[in-house]
Coordinates of C-alpha atoms in Angstrom, one line a residue:
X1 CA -82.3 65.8 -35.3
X2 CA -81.5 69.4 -35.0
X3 CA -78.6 70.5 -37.8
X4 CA -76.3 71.6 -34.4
X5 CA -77.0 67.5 -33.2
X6 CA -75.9 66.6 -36.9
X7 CA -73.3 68.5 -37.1
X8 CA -71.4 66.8 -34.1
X9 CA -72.2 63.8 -34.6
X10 CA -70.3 64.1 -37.4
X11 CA -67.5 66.1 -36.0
X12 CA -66.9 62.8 -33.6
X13 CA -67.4 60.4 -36.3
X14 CA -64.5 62.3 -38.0
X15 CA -62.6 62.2 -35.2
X16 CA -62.9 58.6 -34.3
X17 CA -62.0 57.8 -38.1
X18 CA -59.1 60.0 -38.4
X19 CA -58.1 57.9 -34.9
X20 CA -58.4 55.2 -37.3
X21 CA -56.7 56.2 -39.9
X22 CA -54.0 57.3 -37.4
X23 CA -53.5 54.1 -35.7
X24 CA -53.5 52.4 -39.2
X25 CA -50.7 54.5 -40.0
X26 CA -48.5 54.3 -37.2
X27 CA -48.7 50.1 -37.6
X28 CA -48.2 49.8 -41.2
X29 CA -45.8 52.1 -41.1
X30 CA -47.0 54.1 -44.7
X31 CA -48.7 53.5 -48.2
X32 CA -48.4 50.1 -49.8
X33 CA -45.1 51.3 -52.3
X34 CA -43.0 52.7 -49.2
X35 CA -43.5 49.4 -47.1
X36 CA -42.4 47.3 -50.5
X37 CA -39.7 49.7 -51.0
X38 CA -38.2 48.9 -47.1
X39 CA -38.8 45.2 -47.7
X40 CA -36.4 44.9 -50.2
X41 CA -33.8 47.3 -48.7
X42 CA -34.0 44.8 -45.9
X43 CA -33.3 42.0 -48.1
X44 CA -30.6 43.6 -49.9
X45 CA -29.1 44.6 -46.5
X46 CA -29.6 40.4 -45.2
X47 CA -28.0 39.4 -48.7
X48 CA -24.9 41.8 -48.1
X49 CA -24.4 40.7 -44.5
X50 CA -25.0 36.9 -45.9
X51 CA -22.2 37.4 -48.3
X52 CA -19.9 38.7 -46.1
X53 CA -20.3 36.2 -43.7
X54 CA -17.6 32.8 -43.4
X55 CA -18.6 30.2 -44.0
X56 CA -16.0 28.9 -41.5
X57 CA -17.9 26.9 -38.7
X58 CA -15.7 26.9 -35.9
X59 CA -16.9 24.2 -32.6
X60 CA -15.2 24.6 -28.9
X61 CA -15.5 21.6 -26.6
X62 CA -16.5 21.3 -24.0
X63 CA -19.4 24.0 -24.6
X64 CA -19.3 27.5 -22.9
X65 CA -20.1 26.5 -19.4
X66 CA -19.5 23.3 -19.1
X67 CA -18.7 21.9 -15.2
X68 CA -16.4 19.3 -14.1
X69 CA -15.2 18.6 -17.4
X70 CA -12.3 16.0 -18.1
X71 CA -8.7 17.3 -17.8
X72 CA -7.8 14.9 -20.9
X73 CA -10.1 14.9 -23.9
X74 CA -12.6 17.8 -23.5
X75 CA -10.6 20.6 -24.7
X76 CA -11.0 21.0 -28.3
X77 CA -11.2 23.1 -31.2
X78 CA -12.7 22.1 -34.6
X79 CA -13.5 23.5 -37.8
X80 CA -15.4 22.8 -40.8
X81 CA -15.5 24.3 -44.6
X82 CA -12.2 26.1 -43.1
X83 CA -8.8 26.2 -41.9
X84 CA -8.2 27.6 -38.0
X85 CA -5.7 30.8 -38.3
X86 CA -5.6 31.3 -34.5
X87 CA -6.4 29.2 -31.0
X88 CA -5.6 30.6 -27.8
X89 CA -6.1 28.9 -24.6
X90 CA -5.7 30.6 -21.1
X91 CA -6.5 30.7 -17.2
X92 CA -8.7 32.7 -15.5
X93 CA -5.6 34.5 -14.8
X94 CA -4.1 34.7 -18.3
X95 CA -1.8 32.1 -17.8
X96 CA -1.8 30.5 -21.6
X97 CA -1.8 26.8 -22.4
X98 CA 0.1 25.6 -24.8
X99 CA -1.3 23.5 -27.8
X100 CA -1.0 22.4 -30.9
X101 CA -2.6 22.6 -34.6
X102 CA -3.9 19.7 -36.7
X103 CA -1.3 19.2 -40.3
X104 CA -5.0 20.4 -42.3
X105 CA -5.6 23.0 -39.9
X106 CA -8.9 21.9 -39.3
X107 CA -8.2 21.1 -35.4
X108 CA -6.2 21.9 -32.8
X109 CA -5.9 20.8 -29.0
X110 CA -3.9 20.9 -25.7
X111 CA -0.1 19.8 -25.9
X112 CA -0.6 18.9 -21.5
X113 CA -2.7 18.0 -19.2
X114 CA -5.4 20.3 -18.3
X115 CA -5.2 21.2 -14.0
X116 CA -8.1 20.0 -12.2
X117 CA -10.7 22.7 -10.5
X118 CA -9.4 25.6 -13.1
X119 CA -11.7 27.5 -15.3
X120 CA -9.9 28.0 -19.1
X121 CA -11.4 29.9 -21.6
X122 CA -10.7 29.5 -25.2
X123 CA -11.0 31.9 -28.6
X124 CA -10.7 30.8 -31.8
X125 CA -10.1 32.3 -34.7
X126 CA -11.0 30.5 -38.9
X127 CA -11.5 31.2 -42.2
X128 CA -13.0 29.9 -44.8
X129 CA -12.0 29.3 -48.3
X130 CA -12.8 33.0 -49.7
X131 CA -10.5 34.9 -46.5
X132 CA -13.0 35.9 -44.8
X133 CA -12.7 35.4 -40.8
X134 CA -15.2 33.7 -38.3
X135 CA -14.6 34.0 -34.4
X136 CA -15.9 31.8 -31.3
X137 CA -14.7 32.0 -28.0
X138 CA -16.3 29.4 -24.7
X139 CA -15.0 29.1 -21.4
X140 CA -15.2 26.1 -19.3
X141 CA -14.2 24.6 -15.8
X142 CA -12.7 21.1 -15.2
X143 CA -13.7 18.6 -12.7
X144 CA -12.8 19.7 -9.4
X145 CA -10.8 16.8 -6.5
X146 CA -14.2 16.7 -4.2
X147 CA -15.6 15.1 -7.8
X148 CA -12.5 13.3 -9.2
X149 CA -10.4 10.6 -8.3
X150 CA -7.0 9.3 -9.3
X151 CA -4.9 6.2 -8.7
X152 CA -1.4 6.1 -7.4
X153 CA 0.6 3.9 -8.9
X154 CA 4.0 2.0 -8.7
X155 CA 6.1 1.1 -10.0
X156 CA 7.6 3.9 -12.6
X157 CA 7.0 4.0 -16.3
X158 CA 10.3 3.0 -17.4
X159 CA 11.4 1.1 -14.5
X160 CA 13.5 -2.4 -14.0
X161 CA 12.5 -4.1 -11.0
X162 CA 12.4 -7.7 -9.8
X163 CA 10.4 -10.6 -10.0
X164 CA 7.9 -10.3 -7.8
X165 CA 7.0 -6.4 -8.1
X166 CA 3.1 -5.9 -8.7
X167 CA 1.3 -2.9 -9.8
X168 CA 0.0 -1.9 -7.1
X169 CA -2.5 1.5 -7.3
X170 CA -3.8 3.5 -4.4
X171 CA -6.5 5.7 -5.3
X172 CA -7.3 8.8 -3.0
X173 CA -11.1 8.6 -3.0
X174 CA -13.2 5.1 -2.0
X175 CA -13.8 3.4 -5.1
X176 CA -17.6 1.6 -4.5
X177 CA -17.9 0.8 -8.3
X178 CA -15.1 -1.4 -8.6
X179 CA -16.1 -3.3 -11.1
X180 CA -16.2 0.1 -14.1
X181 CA -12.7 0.9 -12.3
X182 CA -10.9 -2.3 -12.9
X183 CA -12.3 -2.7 -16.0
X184 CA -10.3 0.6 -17.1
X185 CA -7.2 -0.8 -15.7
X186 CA -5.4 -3.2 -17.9
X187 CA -2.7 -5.0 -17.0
X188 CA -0.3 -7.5 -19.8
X189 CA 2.7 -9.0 -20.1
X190 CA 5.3 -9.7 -23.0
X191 CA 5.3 -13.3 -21.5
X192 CA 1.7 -13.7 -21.9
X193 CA 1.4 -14.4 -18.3
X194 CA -2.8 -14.3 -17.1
X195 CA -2.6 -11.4 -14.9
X196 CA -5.4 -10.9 -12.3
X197 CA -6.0 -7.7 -9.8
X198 CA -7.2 -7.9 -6.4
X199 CA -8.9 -5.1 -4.1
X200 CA -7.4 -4.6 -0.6
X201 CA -10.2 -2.7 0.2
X202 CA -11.9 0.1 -1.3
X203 CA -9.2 2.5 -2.1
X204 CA -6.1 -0.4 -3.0
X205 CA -5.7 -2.9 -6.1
X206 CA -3.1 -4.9 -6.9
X207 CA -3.1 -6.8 -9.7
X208 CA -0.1 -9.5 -10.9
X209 CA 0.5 -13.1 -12.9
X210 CA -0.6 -16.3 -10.6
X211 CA 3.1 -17.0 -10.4
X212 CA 6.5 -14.6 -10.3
X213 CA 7.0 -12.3 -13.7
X214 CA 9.2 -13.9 -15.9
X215 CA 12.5 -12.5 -16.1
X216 CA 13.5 -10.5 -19.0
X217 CA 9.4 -9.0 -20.1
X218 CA 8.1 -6.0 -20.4
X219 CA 5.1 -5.3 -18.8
X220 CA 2.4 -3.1 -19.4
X221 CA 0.0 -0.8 -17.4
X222 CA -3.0 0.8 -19.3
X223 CA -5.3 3.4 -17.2
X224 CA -8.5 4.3 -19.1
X225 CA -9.9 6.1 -16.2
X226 CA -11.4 9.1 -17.3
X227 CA -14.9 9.9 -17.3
X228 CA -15.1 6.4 -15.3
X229 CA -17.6 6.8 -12.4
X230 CA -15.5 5.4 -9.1
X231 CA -18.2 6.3 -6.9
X232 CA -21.7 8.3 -7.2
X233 CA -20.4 11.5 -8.5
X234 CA -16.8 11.1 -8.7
X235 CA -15.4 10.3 -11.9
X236 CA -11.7 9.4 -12.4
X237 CA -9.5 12.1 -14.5
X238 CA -6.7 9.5 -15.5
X239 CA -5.6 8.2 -19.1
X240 CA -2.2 6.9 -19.7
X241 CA 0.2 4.2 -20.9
X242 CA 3.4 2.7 -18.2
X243 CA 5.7 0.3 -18.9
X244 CA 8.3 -1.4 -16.8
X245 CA 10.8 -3.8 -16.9
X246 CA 11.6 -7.1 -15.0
X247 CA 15.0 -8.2 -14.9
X248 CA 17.0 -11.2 -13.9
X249 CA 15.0 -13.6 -11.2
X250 CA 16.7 -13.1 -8.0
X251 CA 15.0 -14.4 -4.6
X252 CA 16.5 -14.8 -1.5
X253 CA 15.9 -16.9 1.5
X254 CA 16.2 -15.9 4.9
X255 CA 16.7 -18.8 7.6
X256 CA 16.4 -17.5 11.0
X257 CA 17.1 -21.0 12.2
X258 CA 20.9 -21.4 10.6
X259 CA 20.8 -17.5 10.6
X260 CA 22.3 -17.5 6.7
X261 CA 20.3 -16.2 3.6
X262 CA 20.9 -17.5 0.2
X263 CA 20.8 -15.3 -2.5
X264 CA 19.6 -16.9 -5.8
X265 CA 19.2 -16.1 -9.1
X266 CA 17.5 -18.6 -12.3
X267 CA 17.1 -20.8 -9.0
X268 CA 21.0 -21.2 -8.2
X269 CA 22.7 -19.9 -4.9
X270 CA 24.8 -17.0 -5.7
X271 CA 26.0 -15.9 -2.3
X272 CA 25.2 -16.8 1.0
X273 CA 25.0 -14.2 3.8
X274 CA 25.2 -14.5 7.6
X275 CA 22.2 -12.4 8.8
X276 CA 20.7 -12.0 12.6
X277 CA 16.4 -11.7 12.0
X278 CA 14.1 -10.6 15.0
X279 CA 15.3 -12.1 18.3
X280 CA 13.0 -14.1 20.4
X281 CA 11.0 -11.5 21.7
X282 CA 10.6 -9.9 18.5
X283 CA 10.6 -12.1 15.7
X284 CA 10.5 -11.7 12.4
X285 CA 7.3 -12.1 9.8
X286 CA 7.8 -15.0 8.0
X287 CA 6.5 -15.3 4.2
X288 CA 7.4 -13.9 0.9
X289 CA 8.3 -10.3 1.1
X290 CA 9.2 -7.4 -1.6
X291 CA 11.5 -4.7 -1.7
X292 CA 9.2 -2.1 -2.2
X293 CA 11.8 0.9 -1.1
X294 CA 15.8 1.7 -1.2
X295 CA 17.9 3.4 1.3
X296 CA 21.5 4.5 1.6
X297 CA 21.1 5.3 4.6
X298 CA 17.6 6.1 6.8
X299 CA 16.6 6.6 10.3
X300 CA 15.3 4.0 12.7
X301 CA 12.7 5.2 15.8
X302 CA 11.8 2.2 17.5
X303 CA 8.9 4.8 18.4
X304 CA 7.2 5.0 15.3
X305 CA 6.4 1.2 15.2
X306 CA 5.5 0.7 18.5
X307 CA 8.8 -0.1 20.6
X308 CA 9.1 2.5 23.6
X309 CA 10.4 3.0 27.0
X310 CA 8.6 3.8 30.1
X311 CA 9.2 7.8 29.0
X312 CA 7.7 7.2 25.4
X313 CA 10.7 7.8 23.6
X314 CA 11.6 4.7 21.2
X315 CA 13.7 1.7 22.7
X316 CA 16.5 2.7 19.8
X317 CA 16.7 5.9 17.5
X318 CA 19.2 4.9 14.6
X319 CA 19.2 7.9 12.5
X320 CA 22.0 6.4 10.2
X321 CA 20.8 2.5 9.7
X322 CA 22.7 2.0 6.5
X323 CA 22.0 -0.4 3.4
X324 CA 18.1 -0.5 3.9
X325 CA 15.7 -2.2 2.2
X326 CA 11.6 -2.1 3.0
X327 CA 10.1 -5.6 3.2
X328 CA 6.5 -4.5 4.6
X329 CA 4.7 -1.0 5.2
X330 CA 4.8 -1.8 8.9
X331 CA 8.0 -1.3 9.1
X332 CA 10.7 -4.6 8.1
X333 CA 13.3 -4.5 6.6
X334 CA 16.7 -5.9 5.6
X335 CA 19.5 -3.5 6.7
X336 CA 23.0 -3.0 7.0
X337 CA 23.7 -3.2 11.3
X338 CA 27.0 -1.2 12.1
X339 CA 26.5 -1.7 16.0
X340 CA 26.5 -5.5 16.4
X341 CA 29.1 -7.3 17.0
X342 CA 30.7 -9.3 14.1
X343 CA 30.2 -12.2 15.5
X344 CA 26.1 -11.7 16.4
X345 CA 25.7 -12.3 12.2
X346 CA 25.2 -16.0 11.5
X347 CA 24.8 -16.6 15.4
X348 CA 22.3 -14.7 17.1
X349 CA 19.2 -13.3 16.5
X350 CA 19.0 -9.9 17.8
X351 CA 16.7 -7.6 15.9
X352 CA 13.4 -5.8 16.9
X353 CA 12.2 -7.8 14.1
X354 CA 14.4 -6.7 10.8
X355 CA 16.9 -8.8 9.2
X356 CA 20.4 -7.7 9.7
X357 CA 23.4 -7.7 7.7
X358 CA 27.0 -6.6 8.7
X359 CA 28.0 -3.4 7.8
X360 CA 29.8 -0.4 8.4
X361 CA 29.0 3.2 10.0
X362 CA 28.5 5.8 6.7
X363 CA 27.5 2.8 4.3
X364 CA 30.7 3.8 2.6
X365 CA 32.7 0.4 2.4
X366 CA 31.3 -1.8 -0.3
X367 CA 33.0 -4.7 1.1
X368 CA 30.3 -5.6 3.5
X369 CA 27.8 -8.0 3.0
X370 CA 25.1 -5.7 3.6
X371 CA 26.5 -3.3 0.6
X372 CA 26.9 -6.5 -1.6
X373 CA 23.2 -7.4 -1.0
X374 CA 22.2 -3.5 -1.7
X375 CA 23.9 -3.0 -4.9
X376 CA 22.4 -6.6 -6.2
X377 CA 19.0 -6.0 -5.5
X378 CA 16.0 -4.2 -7.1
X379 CA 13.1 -2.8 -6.2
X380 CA 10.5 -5.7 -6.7
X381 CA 13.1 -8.0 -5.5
X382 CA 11.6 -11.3 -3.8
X383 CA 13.1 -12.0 0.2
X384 CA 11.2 -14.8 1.8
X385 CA 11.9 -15.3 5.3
X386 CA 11.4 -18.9 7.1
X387 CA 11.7 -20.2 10.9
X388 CA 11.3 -17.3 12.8
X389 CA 8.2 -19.0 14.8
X390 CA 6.0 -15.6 14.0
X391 CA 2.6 -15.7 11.8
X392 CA 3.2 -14.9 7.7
X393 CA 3.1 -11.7 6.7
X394 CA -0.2 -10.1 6.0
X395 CA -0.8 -9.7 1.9
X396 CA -1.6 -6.3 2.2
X397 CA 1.3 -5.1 4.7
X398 CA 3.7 -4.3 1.9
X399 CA 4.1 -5.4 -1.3
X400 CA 3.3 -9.1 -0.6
X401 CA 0.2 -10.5 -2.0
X402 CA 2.5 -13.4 -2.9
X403 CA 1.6 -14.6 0.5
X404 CA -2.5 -15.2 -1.3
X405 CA -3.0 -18.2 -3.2
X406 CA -4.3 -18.2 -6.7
X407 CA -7.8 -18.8 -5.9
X408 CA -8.1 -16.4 -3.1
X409 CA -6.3 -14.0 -5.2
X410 CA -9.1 -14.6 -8.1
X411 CA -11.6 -14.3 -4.9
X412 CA -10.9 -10.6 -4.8
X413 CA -11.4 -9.3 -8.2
X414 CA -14.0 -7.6 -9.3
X415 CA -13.8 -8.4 -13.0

């Protein structure tokens, strides 16, 4: 080898190791005692952040970006080795949400309902037992009405009502798992009466005691609904406590043969009232009926239930039928009747298939019978009509599953 070959082969083979020596430089980043020396900087600089950190643990439910959760029991807020300093709850358009703190400050939740179909988000503010501060913050939207359903209910928390009032609950979406959804509604009595629901069909349950409620109990409706899945993908949003009251036992029998109803109460007449039911052509249901709905006064189209003329325009249009009282959703009931005759009451049955009482024009004189029978009844009040030579009254039209007996009422549960 010539000394000009030697000497560039070792020109390149300095070259390739100072590119060794380079790229050795740029990944170790310097000389053993430098990269020691930026180790423990680091660790001092982790230790610092460490100790200023709280140890606070704050936890939001439902989670940041959660879907369809519930509208009762997923908000939350939660801390542990702390106490919470600050929650705020809003809207998507800053509305705020009112809520309030745990006693130990260690929780805090929603003092209402949340809306269904809204998106809320949530910050939270802790610290721990040294001061120092810890934040979280998770936003969330609740289950929207294509994927929720909720019952309807009667009657009122708080209300009196008679005898014979069931709970009856109309949910707005087809329930097809009816057995979860009845098993979150609960039904008891102060009287310890069994009590029993029955499905209508897929959207109605009633559910009362094999006999009349006994006069003078409290009775209880408990819906445990939420989270419950009423059909695949819809999950009820419901979760409350009702209570009503039944008061004295009043039931009153409507003859449309003598034309007279008696009006008893703890089984003995208290008053008996000439009436004129559904005249031949249009007679009355027979069976047991409830009040399920009070009227003053209300308008009548013979139009809406069927009864026209040849120009479509109802046989009658009362538009101030006073006294009313609804005895099935197909339209019955027991009313005040200012246009008859006096003499048609106790005589004549003249109806389009309600029962009449004598009254007069405004519903102002509370004299007449039909006032009497209006201010002494409530809603849940039992009327059972007899001998009007029409078919009982279907169990579902109205109110009146009295009209079942025990064991086809048992038929339709789904318990």
């Amino acid at each position: 080898m010539t000394d000009s070959k030697r000497r560039k082969g070792l020109t390149v083979a300095s070259a390739l190791l100072g590119g060794v020596l380079a790229l050795t430089g740029c990944s170790g980043g310097g000389d053993d005692a430098k990269a020691a020396g930026d180790n423990t900087s680091q660790a001092k600089a982790d230790a610092a952040a460490a100790k200023k950190s709280s140890a606070a643990q704050i936890t939001i439910t439902p989670k940041d970006g959660s879907n369809n959760a519930s509208i009762n029991n997923s908000a939350a807020v939660q801390v542990a080795k702390g106490t919470l300093t600050g929650v705020t709850m809003t809207t998507a358009d800053g509305k705020a949400v009112a809520g309030a703190l745990s006693a130990d400050r260690t929780s805090w939740k929603p003092t209402a309902q949340l809306e269904r179909s809204t998106t809320y988000k949530v910050a939270a503010e802790a610290k721990d037992s040294e001061g120092r501060v810890a934040h979280e913050n998770a936003s969330f939207t609740t289950v929207a009405p294509a994927n929720s359903f909720i019952g309807t209910f009667t009657p009122d928390n708080g209300a009196t009502v008679g005898v014979g009032m069931p709970v009856s609950i109309n949910f707005d979406k087809a329930i097809t798992n009816k057995a979860a959804v009845q098993k979150g509604v609960t039904v008891t009595s102060s009287s310890g009466q069994e009590v029993v629901c029955h499905w209508f069909n897929a959207n109605r349950m009633d559910c009362r005691p094999e006999s009349y409620w006994k006069e003078g109990s409290t009775v209880t409706l408990k819906l445990a609904l939420d989270g419950v899945e009423g059909a695949s993908g819809v999950y009820g949003v419901q979760q409350k406590t009702v209570t009503f009251h039944i008061g004295r036992n009043q039931v009153s029998y409507v003859d449309a043969k003598t034309k007279q109803m008696k009006v008893t109460r703890d089984g003995k007449v208290v008053k008996t009232i000439p009436i004129s039911a559904g005249s031949p052509e249009h007679t009355t249901y027979e069976g047991q009926m409830v009040i399920s709905e009070k009227f003053k006064q209300t308008r009548m189209n013979g139009a809406t239930v069927g009864f026209t003329d040849d120009d479509g325009k109802g046989e009658y249009d009362i538009k101030d039928v006073p006294h009313a009282m609804r005895l099935t959703g197909s339209g019955t009931f027991i009313h005040g009747n200012y246009w008859g005759a006096p003499s048609v009451f106790g005589s004549v049955n003249t109806s389009h298939g309600c029962v009449g009482l004598q009254d007069k024009k405004g519903a102002g004189d509370a004299n007449m019978p039909a006032a009497w029978f209006f201010n002494n009844s409530l809603i849940g009040d039992v009327v059972v009509v007899q001998n009007t030579g029409d078919k009982t009254v279907s169990p579902d039209n109205g109110l009146n599953g009295w009209n079942m007996d025990w064991a086809q009422w048992k038929a339709g549960s789904a318990a």
